[in-house]
Coordinates of C-alpha atoms in Angstrom, one line a residue:
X230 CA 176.4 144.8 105.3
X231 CA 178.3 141.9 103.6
X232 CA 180.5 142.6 101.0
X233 CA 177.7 142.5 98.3
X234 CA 175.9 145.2 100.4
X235 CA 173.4 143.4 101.5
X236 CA 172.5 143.9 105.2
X237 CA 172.8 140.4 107.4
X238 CA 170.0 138.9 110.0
X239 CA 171.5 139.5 113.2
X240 CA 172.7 135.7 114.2
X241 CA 171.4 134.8 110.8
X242 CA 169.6 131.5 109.8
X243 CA 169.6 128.2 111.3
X244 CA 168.4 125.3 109.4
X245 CA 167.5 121.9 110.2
X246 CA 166.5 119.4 107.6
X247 CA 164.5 116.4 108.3
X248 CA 162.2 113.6 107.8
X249 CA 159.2 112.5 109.6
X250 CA 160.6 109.4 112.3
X251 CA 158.3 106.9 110.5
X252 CA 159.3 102.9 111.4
X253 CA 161.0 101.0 108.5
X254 CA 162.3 104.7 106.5
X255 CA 164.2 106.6 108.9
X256 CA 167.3 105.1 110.7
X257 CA 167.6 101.8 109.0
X258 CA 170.9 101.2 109.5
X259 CA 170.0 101.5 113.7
X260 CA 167.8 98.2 113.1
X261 CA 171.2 95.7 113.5
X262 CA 170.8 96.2 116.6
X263 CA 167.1 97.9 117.7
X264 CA 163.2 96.9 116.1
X265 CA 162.6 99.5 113.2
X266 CA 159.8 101.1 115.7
X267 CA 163.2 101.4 118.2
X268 CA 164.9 102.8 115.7
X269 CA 162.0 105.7 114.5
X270 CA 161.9 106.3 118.2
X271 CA 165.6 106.9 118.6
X272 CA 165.6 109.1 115.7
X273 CA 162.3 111.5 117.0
X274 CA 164.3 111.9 120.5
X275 CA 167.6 112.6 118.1
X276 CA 165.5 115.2 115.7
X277 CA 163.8 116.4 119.2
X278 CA 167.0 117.2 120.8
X279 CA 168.4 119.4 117.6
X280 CA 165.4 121.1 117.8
X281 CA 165.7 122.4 121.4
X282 CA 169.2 123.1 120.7
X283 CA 168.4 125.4 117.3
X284 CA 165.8 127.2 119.6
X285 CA 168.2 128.3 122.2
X286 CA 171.4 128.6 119.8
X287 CA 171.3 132.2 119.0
X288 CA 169.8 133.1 115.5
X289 CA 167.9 135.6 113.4
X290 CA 165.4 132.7 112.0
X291 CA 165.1 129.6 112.5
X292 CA 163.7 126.6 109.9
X293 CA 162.5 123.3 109.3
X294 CA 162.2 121.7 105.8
X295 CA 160.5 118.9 106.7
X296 CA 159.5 115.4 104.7
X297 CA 156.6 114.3 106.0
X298 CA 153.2 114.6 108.1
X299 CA 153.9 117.5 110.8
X300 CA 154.3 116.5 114.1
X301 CA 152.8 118.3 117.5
X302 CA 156.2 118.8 119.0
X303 CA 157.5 120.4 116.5
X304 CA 158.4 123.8 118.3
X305 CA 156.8 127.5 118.1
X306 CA 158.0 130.1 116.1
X307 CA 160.0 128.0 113.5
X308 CA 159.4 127.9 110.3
X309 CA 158.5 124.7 108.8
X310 CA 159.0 124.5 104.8
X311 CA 158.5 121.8 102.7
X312 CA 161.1 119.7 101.1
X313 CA 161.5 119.7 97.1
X314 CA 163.5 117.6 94.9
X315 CA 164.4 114.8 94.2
X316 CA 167.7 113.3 95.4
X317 CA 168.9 114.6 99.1
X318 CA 172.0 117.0 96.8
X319 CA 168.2 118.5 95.3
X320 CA 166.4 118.7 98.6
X321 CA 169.7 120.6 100.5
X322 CA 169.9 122.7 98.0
X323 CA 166.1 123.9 97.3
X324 CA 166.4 124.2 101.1
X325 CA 169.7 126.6 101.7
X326 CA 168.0 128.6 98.1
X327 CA 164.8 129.0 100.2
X328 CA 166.6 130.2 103.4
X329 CA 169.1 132.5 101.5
X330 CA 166.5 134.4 99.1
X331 CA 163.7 134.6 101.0
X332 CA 164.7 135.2 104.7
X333 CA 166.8 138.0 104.7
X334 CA 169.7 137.0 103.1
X335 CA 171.2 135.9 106.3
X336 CA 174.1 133.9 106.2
X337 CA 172.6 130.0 106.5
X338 CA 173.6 127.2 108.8
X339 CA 171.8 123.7 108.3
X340 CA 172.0 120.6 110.3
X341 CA 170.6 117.1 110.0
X342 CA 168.8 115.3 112.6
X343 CA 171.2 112.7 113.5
X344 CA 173.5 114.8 115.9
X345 CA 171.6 115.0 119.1
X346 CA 175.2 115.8 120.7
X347 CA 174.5 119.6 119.3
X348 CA 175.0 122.2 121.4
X349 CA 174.5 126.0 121.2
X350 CA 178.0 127.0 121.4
X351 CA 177.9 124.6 118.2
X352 CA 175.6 126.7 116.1
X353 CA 176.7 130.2 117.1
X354 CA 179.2 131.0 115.0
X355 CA 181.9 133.3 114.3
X356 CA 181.9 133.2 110.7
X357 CA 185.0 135.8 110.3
X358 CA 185.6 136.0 106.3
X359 CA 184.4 132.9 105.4
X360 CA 181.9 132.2 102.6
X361 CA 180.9 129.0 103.7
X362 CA 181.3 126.4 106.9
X363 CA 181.5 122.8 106.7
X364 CA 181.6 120.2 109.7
X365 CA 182.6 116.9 108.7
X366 CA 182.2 113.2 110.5
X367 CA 184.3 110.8 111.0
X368 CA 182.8 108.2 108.4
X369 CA 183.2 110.9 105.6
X370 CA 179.9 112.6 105.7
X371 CA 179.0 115.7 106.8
X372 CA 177.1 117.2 109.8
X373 CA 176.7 121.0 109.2
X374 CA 176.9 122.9 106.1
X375 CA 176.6 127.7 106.1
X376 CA 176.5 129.1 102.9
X377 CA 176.7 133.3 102.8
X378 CA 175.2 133.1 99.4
X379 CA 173.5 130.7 97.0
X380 CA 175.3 129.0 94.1
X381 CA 173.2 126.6 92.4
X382 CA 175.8 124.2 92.4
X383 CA 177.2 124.7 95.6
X384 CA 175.3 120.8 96.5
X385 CA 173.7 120.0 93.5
X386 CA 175.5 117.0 92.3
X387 CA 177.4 116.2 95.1
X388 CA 176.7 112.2 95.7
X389 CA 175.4 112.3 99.2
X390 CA 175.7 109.0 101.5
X391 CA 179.0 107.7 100.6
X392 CA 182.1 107.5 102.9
X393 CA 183.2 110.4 100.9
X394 CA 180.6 112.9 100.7
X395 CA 182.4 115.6 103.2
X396 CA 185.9 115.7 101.0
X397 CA 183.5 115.9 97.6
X398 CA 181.5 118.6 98.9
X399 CA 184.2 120.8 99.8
X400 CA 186.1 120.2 96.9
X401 CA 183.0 121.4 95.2
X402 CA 182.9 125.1 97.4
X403 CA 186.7 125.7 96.9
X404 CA 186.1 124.5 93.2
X405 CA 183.4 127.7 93.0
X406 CA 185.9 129.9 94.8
X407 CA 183.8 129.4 98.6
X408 CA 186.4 130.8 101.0
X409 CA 185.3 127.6 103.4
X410 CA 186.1 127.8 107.2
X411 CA 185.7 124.2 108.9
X412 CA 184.2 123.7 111.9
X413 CA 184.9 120.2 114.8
X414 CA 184.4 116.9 113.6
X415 CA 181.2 115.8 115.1
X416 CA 180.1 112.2 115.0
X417 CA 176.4 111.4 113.5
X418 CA 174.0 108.5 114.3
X419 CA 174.0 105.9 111.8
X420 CA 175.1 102.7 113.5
X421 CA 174.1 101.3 116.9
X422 CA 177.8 101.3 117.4
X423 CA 177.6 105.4 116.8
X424 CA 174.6 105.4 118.8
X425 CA 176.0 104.0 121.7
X426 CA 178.9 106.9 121.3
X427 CA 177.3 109.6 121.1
X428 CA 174.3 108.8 124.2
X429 CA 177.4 108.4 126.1
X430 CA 178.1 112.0 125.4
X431 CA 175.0 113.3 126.7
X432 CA 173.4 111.1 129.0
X433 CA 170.5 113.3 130.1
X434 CA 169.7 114.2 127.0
X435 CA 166.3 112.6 125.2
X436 CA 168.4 110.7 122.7
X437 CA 170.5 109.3 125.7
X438 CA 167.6 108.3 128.1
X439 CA 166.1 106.6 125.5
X440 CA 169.0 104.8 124.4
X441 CA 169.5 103.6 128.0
X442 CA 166.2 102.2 128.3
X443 CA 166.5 100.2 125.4
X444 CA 169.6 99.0 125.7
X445 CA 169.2 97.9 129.5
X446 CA 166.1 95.9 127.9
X447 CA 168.1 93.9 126.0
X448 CA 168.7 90.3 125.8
X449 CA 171.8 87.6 125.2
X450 CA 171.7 86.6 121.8
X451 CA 172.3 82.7 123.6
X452 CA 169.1 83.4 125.5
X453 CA 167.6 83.9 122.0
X454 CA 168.8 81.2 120.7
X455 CA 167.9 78.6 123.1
X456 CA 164.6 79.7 122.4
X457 CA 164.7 79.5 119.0
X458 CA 166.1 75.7 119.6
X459 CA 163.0 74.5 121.3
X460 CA 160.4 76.5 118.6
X461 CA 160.2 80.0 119.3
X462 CA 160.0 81.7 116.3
X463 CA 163.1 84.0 115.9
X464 CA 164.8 86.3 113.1
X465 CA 168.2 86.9 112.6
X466 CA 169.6 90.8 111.3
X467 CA 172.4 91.5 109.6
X468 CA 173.8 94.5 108.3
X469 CA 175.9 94.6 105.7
X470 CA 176.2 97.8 103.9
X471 CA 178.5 100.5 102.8
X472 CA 179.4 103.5 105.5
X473 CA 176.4 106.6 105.3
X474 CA 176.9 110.1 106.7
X475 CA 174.7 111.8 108.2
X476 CA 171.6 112.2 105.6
X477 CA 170.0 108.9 104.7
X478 CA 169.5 108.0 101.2
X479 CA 165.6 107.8 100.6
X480 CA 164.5 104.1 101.5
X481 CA 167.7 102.6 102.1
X482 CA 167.6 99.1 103.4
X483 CA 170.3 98.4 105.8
X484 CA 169.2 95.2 107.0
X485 CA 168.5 91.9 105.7
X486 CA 166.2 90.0 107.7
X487 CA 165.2 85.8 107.7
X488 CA 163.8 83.6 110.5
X489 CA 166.5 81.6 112.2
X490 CA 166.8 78.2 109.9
X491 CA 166.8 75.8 113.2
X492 CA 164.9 73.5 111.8
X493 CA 167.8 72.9 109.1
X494 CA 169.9 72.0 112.0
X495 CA 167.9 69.1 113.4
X496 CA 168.1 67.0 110.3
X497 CA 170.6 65.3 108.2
X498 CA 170.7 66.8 104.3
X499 CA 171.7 65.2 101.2
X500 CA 174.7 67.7 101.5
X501 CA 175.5 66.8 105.3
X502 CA 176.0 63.4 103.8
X503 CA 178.7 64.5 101.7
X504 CA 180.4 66.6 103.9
X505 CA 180.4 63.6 106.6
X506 CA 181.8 61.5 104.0
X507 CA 184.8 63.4 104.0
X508 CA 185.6 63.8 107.8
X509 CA 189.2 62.0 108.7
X510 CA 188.8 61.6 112.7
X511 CA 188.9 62.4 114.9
X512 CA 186.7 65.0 114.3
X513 CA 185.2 68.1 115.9
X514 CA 182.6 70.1 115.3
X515 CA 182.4 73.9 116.2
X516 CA 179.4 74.9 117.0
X517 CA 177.6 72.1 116.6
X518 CA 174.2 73.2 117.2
X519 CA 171.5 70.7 118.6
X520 CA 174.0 68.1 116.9
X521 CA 173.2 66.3 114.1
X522 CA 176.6 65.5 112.4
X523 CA 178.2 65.0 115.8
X524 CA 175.5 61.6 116.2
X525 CA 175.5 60.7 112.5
X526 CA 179.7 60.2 112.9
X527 CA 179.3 58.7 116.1
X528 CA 177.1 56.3 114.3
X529 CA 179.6 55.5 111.7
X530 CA 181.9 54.5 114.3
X531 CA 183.9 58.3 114.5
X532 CA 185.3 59.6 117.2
X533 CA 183.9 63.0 117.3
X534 CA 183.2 65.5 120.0
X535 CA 180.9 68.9 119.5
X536 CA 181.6 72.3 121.2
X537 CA 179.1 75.1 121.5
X538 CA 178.3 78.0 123.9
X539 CA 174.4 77.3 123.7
X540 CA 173.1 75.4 126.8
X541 CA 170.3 74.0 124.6
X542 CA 172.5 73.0 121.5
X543 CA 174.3 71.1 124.2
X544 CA 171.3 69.4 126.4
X545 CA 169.9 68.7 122.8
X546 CA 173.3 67.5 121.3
X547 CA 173.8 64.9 124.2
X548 CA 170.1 63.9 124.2
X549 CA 171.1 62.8 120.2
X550 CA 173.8 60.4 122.4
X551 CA 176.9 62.9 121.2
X552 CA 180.1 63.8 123.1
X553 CA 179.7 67.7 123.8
X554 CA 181.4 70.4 125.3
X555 CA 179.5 73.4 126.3
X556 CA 183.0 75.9 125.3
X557 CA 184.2 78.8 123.0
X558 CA 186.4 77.7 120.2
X559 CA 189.2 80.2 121.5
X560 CA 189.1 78.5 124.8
X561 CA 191.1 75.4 125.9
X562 CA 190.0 72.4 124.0
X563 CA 191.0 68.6 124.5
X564 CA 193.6 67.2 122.0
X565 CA 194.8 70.0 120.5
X566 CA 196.8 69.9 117.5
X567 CA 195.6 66.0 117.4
X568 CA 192.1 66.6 115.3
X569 CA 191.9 65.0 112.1
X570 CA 188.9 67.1 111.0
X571 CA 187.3 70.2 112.0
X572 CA 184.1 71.1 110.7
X573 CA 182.7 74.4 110.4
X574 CA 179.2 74.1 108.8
X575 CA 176.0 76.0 108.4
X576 CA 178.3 79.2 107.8
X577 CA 180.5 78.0 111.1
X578 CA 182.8 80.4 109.9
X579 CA 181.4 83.8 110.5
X580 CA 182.1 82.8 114.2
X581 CA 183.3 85.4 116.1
X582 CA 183.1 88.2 113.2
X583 CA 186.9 87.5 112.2
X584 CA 187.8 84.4 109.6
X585 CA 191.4 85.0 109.8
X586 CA 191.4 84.2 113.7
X587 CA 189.1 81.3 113.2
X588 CA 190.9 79.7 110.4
X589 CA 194.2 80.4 112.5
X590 CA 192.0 78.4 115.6
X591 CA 191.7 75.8 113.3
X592 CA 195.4 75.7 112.3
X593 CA 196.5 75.3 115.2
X594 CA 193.8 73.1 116.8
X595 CA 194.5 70.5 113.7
X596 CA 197.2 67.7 113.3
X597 CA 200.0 67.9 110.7
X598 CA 197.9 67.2 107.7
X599 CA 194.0 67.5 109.0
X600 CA 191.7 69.1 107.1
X601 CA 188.9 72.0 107.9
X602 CA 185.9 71.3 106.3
X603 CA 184.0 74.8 105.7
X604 CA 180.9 75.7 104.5
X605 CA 181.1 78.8 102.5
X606 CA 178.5 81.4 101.6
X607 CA 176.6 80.8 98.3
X608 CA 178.3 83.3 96.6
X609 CA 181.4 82.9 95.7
X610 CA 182.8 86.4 96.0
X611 CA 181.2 87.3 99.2
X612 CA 183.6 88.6 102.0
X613 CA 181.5 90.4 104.3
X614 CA 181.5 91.7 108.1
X615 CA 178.2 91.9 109.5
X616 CA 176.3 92.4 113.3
X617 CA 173.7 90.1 113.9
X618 CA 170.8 90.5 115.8
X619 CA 167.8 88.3 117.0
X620 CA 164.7 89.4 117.1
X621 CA 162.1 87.2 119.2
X622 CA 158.1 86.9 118.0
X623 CA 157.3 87.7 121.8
X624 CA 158.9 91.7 121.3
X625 CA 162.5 90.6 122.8
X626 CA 165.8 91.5 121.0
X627 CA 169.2 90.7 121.5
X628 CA 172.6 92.7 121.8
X629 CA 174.5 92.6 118.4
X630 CA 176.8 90.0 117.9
X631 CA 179.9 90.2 115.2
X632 CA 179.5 87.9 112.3
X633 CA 180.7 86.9 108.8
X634 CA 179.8 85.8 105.6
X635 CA 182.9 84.5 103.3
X636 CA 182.5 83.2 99.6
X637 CA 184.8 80.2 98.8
X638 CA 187.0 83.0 96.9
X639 CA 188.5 85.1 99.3
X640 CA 188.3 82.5 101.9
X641 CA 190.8 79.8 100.1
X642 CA 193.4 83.0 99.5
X643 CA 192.6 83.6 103.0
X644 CA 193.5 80.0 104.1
X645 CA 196.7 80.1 102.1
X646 CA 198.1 82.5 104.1
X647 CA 197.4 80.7 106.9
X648 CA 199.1 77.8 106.2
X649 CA 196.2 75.9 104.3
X650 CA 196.0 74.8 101.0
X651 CA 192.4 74.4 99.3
X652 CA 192.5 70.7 98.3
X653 CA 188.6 70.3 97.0
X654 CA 185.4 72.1 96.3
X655 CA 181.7 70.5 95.8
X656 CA 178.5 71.9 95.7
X657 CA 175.3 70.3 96.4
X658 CA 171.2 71.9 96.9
X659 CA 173.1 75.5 96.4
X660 CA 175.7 75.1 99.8
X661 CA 179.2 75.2 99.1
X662 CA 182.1 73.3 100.6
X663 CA 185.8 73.8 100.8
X664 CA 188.3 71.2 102.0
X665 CA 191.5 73.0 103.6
X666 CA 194.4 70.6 104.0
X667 CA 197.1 72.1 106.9
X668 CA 200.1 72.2 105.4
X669 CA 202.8 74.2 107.8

């Protein structure tokens, strides 16, 4: 008996919520870096592996509230229950009501589907004189929570997806006098970053296999973009959204998703015109794409040399009659800290995922009173870190690659500290410049 004299489910309740692996809803975060069918395909093999691990764990009962068509592998002899409510607080709670009330007042242990890393010695617990057992993640979330008895607002009201979910909910049990025992930290699957993680930990496992395939499949984001250079159509994916925990909010959007503006990059703009007019030479261009400011200085008499790591921006670039380097900014460049001008257009400066070491690149790469020329993102406040992506019309995708979007805001107190000072701002067909004049 428990101590309100009701008699426990031997190994008591095990409870899994979930959501039908349907492409473009579940796992949107996963699509930085995989298609959305990847993604629903990486989740299944996720849900999939829980599942064979609730089954073996040791238990009285084990359940399913599900959201969504049913599936044919969902296993025998568990109990599938609808989800209700409306937010996931609602739908955890209707859930852990369901279990507690109406299943033999077991004590309750549910789960999401994003931890394929579960084991049985996981779920078999101990749960000594403990009302209540919480398993938090390392981004804040949570992936397990056991309730001995219902209390309506045990979840209810908790704000689920946000970095700090875990601390909220167990403020809320201690708050209704839960005496809450908490288990190892467990990492979920929200990122392909976490996903790479956690199929590391169990390489045999369906989640792991499947990760491995994919991954070995994929391409270089350069190969991608050669492509895209000669008129492949190709998309670029970014991610730029707050840490989640384990349960996803109900149609996030993790990504944003455009085709790759190449074309933009061929041909001279109004706006490239007044950027060019401000270029002190010499001048170089980082990645300078199939270089058309490095041939429109060249034809106003400046010296001016382009560097990028694409083959085809570089074969195109020369083609144009340009001086190009095929190299990495942060390798060795001729004339350092003899460049009049560097430019860092068509948003140039989310090279490398890090402005500061860019900017600092730049520094040092300049002459005693040069000037960077940057583009800047359109909005003014933006400071953002983001993984791109390509994604090829022909099925192929790339690895992720670390990016950045800066708004002219936070990147002129950025430059400051680097030794910059902001010396103009113009705006022209919605791009924004900055002029940074080395100082130090």
């Amino acid at each position: 008996m428990n101590r309100d004299g009701v008699t426990e489910q031997a190994g008591g309740t095990l409870l899994v919520i979930a959501k039908s692996p349907v492409a473009g809803q579940v796992k949107t975060r996963l699509t930085t870096g995989f298609t959305p069918a990847q993604a629903a395909a990486l989740a299944q093999a996720s849900l999939r592996d829980t599942l064979d691990t609730v089954v073996a764990a040791p238990a009285g009962r084990r359940i399913i509230a599900w959201d969504g068509a049913p599936r044919s592998w969902l296993p025998r002899g568990v109990d599938v229950l609808a989800q209700r409510g409306d937010g996931l607080d609602e739908r955890i709670s209707n859930a852990l009501e369901e279990a507690l009330d109406h299943f033999g007042h077991a004590p309750t242990l549910l789960v999401g589907m994003d931890t394929p890393q579960l084991r049985p010695a996981n779920l078999g617990l101990d749960w000594g004189g403990a009302d209540a057992v919480l398993g938090l993640c390392p981004d804040g979330g949570f992936w397990a929570l056991g309730l001995r008895r219902f209390h309506r607002d045990a979840v209810r009201g908790v704000p689920m997806s946000t970095s700090q979910t875990g601390r909220l909910q167990l403020e809320r049990l201690q708050s209704l006098g839960f005496r809450v025992r908490l288990l190892d930290q467990m990492r979920d699957v929200d990122t392909p970053a976490d996903a790479a993680a956690v199929a590391r930990l169990v390489p045999d496992s369906r989640f792991g296999r499947l990760h491995r395939r994919l991954t070995g499949a994929r391409c270089s984001p350069m190969a991608l973009y050669d492509d895209a250079l000669t008129g492949a159509e190709v998309f670029v994916m970014q991610t730029h959204v707050p840490q989640s925990h384990v349960f996803q909010t109900r149609g996030a959007n993790a990504v944003q998703r455009e085709r790759l503006a190449v074309g933009a990059w061929q041909r001279l703009a109004p706006a490239d015109e007044v950027l060019l007019s401000r270029c002190e030479g010499p001048v170089l261009d980082i990645g300078c794409g199939p270089g058309r400011l490095v041939e429109s200085l060249a034809a106003r008499g400046v010296a001016t040399l382009g560097i990028d790591i694409s083959t085809r921006a570089v074969t195109q670039t020369s083609a144009r009659g340009g001086s190009v380097l095929q190299r990495a900014v942060e390798h060795r460049l001729p004339g350092e800290g003899r460049w009049g001008t560097v430019l860092l257009a068509d948003g140039n400066i989310g090279i490398g995922g890090d402005p500061g070491v860019l900017l600092s690149r730049c520094h040092d790469l300049l002459t005693s009173g040069g000037v960077a020329l940057v583009e800047a993102d359109a909005n003014d406040d933006t400071d953002l870190r983001v993984s791109l992506t390509l994604h090829c019309d022909d099925g192929r995708v790339s690895s992720p690659t670390p990016w950045a979007r800066v708004g002219a805001r936070p990147l002129v107190r950025l430059a400051a500290r680097l030794g910059f000072v902001a010396v103009e701002e113009w705006r022209v067909d919605g791009r924004v410049f900055i002029a940074l004049r080395k100082i130090i």
